[in-house]
CSV table of C-alpha atoms in Angstrom, one decimal:
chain,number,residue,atom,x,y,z
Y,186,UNK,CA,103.9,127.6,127.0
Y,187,UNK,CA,102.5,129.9,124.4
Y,188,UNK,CA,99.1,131.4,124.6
Y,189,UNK,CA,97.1,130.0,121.0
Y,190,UNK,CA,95.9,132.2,119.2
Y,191,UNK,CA,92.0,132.8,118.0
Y,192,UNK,CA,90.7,130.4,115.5
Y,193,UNK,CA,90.5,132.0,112.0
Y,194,UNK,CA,89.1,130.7,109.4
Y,195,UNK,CA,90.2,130.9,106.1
Y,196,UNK,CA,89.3,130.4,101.8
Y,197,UNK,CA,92.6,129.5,99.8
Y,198,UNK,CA,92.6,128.8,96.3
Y,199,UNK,CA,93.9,125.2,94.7
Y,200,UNK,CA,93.3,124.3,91.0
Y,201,UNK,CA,90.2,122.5,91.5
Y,202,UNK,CA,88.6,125.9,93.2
Y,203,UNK,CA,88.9,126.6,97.0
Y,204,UNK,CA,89.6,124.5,100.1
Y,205,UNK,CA,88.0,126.3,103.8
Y,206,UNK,CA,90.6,125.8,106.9
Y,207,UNK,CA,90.4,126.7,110.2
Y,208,UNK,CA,93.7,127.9,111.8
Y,209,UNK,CA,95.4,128.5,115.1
Y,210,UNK,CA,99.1,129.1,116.8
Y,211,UNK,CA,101.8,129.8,114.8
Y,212,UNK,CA,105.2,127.5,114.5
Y,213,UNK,CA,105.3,124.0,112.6
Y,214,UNK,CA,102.4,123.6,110.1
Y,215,UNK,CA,100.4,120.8,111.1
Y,216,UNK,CA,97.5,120.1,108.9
Y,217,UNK,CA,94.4,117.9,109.7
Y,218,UNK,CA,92.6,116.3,106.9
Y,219,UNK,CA,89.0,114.9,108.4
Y,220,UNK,CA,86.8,111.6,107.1
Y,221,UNK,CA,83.0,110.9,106.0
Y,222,UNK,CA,80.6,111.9,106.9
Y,223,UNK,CA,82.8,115.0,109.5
Y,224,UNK,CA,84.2,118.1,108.2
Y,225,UNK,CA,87.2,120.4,109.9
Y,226,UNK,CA,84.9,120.5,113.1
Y,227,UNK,CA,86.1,116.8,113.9
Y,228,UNK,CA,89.8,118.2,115.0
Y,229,UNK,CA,87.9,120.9,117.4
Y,230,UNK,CA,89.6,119.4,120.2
Y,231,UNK,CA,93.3,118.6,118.6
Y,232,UNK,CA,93.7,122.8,117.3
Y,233,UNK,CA,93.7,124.5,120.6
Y,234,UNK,CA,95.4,121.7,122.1
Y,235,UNK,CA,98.4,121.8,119.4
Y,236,UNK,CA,98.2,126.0,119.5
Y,237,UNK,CA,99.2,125.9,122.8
Y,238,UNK,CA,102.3,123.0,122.3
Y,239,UNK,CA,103.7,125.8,119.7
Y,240,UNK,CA,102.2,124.4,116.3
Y,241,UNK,CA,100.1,125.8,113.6
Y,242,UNK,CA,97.3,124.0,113.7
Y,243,UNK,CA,95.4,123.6,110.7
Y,244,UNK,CA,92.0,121.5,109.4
Y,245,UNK,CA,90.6,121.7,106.2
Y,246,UNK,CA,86.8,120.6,104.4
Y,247,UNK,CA,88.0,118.2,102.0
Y,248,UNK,CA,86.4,119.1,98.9
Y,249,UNK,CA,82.7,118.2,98.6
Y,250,UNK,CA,82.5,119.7,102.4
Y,251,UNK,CA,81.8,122.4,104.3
Y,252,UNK,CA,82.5,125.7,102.2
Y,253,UNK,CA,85.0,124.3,100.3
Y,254,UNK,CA,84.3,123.8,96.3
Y,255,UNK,CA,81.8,120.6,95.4
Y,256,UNK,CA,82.3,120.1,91.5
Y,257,UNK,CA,80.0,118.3,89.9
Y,258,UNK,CA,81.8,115.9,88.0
Y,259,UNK,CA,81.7,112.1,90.1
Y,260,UNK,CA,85.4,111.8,88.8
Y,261,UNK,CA,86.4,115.1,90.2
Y,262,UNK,CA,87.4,113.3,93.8
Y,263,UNK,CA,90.0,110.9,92.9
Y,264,UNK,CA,92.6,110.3,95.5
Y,265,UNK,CA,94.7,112.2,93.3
Y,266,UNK,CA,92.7,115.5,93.3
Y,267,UNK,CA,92.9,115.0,96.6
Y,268,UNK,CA,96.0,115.0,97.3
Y,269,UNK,CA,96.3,118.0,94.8
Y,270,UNK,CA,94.4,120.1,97.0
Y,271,UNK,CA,96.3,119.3,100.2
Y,272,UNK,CA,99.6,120.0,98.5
Y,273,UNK,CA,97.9,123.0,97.0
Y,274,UNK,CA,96.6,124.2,100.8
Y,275,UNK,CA,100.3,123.6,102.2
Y,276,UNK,CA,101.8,125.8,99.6
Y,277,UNK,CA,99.2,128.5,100.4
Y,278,UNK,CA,99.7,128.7,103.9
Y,279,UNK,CA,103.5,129.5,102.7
Y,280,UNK,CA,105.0,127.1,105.5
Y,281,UNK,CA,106.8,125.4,103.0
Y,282,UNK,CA,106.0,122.1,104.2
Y,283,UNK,CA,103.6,120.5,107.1
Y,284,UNK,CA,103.4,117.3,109.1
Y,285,UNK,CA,99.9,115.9,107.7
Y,286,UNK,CA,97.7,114.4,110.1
Y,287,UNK,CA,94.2,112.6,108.7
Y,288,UNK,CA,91.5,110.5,110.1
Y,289,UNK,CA,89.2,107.9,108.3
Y,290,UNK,CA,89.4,108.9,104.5
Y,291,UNK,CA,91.9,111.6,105.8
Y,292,UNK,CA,94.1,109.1,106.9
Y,293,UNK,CA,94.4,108.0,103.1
Y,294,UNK,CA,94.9,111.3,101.5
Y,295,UNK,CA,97.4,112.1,104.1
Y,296,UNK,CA,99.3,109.1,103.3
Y,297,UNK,CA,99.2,109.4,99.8
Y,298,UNK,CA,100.4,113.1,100.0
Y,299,UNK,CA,103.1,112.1,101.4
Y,300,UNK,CA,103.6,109.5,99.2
Y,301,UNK,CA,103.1,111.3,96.1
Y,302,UNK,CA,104.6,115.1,97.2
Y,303,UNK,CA,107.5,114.2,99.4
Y,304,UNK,CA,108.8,117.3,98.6
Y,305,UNK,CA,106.1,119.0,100.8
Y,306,UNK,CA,104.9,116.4,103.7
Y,307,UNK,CA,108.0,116.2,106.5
Y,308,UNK,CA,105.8,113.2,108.7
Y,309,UNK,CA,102.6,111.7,108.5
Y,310,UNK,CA,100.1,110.7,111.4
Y,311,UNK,CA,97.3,108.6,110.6
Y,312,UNK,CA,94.3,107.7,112.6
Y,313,UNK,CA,91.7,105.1,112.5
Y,314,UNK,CA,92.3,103.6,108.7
Y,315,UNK,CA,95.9,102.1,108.4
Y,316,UNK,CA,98.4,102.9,105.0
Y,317,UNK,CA,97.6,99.9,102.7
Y,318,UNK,CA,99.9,100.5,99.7
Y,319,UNK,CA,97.8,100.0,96.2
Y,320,UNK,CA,98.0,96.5,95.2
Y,321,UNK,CA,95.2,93.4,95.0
Y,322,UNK,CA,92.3,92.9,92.8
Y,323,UNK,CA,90.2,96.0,91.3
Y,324,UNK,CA,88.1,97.6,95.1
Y,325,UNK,CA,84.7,96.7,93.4
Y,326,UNK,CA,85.4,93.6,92.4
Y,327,UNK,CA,86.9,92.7,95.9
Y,328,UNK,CA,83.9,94.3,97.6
Y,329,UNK,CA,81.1,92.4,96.0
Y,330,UNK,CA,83.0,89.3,97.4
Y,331,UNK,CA,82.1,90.5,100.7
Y,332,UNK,CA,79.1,89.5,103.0
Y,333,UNK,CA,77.0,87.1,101.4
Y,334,UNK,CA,73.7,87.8,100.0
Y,335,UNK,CA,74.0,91.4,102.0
Y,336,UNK,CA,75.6,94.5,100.5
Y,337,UNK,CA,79.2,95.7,101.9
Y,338,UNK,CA,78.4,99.8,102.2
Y,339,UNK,CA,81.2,101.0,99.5
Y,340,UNK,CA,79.4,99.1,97.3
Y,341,UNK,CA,75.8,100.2,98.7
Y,342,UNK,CA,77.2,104.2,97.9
Y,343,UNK,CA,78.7,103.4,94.4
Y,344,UNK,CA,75.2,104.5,92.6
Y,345,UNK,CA,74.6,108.1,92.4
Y,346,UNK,CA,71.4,109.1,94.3
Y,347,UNK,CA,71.1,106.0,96.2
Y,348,UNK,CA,72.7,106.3,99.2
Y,349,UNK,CA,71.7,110.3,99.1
Y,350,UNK,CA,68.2,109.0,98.9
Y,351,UNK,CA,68.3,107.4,102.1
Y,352,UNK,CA,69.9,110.0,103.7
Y,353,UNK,CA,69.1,113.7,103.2
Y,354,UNK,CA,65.7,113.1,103.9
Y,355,UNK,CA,67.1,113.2,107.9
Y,356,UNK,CA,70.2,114.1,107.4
Y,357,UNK,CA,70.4,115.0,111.5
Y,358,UNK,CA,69.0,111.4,112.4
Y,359,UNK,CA,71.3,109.6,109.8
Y,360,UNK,CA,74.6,111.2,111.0
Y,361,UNK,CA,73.5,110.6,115.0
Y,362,UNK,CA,73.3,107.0,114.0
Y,363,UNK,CA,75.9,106.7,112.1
Y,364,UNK,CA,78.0,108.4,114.6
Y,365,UNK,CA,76.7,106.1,117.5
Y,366,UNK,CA,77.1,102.8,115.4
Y,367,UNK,CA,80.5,103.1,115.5
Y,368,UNK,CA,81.5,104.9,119.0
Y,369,UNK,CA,82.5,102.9,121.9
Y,370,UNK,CA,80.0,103.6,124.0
Y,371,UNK,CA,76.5,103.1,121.9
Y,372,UNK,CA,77.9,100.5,118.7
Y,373,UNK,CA,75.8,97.7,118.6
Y,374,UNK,CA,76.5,94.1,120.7
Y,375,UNK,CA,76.1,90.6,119.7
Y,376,UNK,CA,73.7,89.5,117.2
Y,377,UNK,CA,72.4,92.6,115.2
Y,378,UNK,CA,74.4,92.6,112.7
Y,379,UNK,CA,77.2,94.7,110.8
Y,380,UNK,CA,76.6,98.1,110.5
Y,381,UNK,CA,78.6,97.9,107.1
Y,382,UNK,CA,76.5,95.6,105.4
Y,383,UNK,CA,72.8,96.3,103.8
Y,384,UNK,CA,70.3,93.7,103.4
Y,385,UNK,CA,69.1,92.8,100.3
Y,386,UNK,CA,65.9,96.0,100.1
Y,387,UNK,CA,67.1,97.6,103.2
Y,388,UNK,CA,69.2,100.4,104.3
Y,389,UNK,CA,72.1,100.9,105.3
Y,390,UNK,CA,70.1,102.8,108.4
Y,391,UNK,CA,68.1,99.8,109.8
Y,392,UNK,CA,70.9,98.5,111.8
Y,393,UNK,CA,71.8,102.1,113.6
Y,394,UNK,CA,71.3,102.5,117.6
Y,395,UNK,CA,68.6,104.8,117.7
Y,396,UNK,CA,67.5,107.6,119.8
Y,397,UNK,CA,71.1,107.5,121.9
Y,398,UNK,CA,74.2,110.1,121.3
Y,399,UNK,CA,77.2,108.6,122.0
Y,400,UNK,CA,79.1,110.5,125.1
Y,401,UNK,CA,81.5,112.7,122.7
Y,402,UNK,CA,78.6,114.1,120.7
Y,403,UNK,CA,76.4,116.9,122.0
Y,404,UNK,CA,73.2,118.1,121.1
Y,405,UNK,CA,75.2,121.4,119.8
Y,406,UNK,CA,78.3,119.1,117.6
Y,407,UNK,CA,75.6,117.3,115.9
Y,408,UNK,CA,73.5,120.3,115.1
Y,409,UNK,CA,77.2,122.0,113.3
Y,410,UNK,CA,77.4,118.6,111.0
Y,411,UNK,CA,73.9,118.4,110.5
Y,412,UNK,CA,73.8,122.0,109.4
Y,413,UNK,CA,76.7,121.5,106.9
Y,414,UNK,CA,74.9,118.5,105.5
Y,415,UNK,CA,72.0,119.6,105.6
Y,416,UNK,CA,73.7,122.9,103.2
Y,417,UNK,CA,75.4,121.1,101.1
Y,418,UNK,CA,73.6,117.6,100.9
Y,419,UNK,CA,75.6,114.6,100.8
Y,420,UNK,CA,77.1,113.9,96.8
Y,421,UNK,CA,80.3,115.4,97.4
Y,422,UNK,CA,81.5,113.7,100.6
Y,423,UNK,CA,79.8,110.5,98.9
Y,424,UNK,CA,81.6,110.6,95.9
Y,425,UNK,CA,85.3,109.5,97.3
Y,426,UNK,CA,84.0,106.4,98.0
Y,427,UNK,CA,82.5,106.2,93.8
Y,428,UNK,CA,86.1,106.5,93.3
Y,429,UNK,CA,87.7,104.0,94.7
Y,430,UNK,CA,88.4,101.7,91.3
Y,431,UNK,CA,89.9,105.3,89.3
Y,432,UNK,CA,92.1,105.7,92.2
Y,433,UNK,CA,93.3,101.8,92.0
Y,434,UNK,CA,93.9,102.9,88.2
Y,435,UNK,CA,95.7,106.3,88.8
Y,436,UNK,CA,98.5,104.7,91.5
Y,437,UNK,CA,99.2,101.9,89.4
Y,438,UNK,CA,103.0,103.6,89.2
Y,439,UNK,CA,103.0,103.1,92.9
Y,440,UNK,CA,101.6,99.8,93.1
Y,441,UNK,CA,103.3,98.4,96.6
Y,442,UNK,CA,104.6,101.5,97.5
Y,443,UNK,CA,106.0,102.2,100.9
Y,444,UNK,CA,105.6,105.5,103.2
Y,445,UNK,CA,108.9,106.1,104.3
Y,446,UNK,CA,108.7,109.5,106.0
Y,447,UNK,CA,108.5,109.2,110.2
Y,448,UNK,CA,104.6,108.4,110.7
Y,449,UNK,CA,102.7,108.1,113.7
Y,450,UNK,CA,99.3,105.4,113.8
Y,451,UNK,CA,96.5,105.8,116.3
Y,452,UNK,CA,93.7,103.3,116.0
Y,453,UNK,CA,90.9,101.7,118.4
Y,454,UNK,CA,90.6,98.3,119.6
Y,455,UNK,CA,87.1,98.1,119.0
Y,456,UNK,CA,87.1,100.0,115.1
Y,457,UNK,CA,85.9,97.9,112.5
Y,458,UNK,CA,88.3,99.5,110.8
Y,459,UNK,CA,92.1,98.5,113.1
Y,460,UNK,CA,90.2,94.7,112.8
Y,461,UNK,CA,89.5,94.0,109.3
Y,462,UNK,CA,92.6,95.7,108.4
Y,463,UNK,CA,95.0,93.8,110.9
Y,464,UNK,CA,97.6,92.6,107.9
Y,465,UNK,CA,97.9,96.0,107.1
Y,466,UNK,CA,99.2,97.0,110.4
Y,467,UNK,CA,100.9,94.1,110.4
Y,468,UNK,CA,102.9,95.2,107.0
Y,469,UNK,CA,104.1,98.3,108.4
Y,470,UNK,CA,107.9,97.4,108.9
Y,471,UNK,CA,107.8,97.3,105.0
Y,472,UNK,CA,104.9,99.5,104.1
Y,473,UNK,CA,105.5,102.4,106.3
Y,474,UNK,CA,109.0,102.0,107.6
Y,475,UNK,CA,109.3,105.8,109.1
Y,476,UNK,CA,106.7,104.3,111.7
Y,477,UNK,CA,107.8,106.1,115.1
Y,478,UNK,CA,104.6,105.2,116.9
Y,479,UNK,CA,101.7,103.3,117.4
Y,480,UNK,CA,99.3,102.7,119.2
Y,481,UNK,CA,95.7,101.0,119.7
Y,482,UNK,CA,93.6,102.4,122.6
Y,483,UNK,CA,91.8,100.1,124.2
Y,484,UNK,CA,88.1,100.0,124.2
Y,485,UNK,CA,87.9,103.0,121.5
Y,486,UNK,CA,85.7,103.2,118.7
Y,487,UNK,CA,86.4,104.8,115.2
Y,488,UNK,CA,85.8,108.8,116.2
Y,489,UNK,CA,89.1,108.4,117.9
Y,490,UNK,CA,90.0,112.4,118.4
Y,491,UNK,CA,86.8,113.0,119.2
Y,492,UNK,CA,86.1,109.6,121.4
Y,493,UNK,CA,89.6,110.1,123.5
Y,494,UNK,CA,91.0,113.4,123.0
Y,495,UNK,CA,92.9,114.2,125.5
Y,496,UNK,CA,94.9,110.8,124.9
Y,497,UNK,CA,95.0,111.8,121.1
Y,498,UNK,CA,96.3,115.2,121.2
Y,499,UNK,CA,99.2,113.7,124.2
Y,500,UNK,CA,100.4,110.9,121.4
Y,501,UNK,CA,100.3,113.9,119.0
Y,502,UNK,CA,102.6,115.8,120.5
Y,503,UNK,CA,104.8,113.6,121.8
Y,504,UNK,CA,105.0,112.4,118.4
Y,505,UNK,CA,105.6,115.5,117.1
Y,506,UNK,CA,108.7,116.4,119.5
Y,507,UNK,CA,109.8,113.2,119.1
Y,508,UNK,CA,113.8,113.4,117.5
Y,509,UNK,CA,112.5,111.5,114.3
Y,510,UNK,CA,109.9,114.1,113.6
Y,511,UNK,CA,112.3,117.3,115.1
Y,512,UNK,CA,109.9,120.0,115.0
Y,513,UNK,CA,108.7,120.1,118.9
């Protein structure tokens, strides 16, 4: 087995300004797209781990993170920007194409690379979020349906400022409770009440464990996203989620469409996120056809590389030596 290489880190250009990566090992590209509120940090445990299988392992700050570019402009992180920069990143590395690998809102853009720039994504591994082809009622319009007389959080973050209001003030107590809400170990039991919904005048904060890191998080990882955050305050990585109804109006030509390269899905039995979206799972045989592998690990959360990695990175790689993928 080859000894990885150092971690390097890296500024490459795209059209919408720079993307930051951190690399190691050489051989098959394998890029990692993260989720909100996390930046390339949250694959810490899947780079070495793939360096050493013989992969180049690669994970990227989606733009609005880290040190990669932040425009201004609300409109400027469409799903199709996006996946512009990933294509962009892939072509920069000069691998000529990559397996793409994303997690939460990574999970999305890596599926809708592939979708959109076949030419450059070979397979596609998604964790957490499942591949739900565009289709249904304008987002909005189906969130404010949701929850009563409380707030579903997409909706609760479409207003500029609002969301970053409550936050930044603590940005280092915010992410710990965030983080803990929806981990395994410290997400809330019983009867007090969904993390993703925000009573009328509250916050979307009230309902966090406090005072408790959940077993995956140290003192030291929290202090690395708290300190990016903290930089770079929280408008960029907010502003996918103010997107949501251009990017139902910019995949309109794709309304329905499947994911046919071989694809790999890893979610948690206890993510909000494998539950509410059960149909989509469900849907697979026609919405992502190229599915080799799947699995839901039981009694997981939704930080699922970081919650179980050792299990993650051994489904990864078997996955990616697997004959449908061929690159292992």
């Amino acid at each position: 087995m080859p000894q990885p290489t150092p971690v390097q880190h890296r500024l490459v250009r795209t059209p919408g300004g720079r993307i930051h990566l951190v690399e190691q090992g050489t051989g098959p590209l394998v890029l990692f797209v993260h989720g909100f509120p996390e930046s390339w940090y949250s694959w810490r445990h899947q780079l070495p781990a793939l360096a050493a299988a013989g992969f180049r392992a690669v994970a990227l700050d989606v733009r609005g993170y880290g040190r990669s570019s932040a425009p201004a402009a609300v409109d400027a992180y469409r799903m199709l920007d996006h996946v512009e920069d990933t294509a962009a990143v892939i072509e920069a590395l000069g691998a000529g194409s990559a397996i793409v690998v994303g997690h939460d809102w990574g999970s999305p853009i890596a599926a809708h690379t592939a979708l959109l720039r076949p030419d450059l994504v070979t397979a596609v591994g998604l964790l957490s979020v499942p591949y739900a082809p565009r289709g249904g009622p304008r987002p909005t319009e189906a969130f404010a349906g949701l929850g009563g007389d409380e707030e579903f959080y997409v909706g609760y973050f479409q207003q500029p400022g609002r969301a970053e209001a409550e936050i930044e003030p603590d940005v280092r107590g915010w992410l710990a409770g965030f983080y803990a809400g929806l981990s395994a170990d410290t997400m809330p039991r019983g009867g007090e009440g969904s993390l993703f919904f925000v009573p009328e005048g509250g916050r979307l904060r009230d309902r966090f464990p406090a005072g408790v890191l959940p077993s995956w998080l140290t003192e030291a990882d929290l202090d690395v996203y708290a300190g990016e955050f903290e930089r770079t305050g929280m408008t960029g990585a907010l502003n996918r989620y103010r997107n949501v109804d251009r990017d139902w109006a910019d995949l309109a030509p794709w309304d329905g469409a499947p994911v046919t390269q071989p694809a790999l899905f890893l979610g948690g039995t206890l993510d909000a996120s494998t539950t509410w979206m059960r149909e989509a799972i469900e849907a697979y045989p026609t919405t992502l056809p190229g599915l080799v592998s799947c699995h839901l690990l039981e009694g997981c959360g939704h930080w699922i590389q970081q919650e179980r990695a050792e299990e993650v990175n051994r489904l990864l790689i078997d996955w990616l030596r697997s004959p449908a993928v061929g690159v292992g």
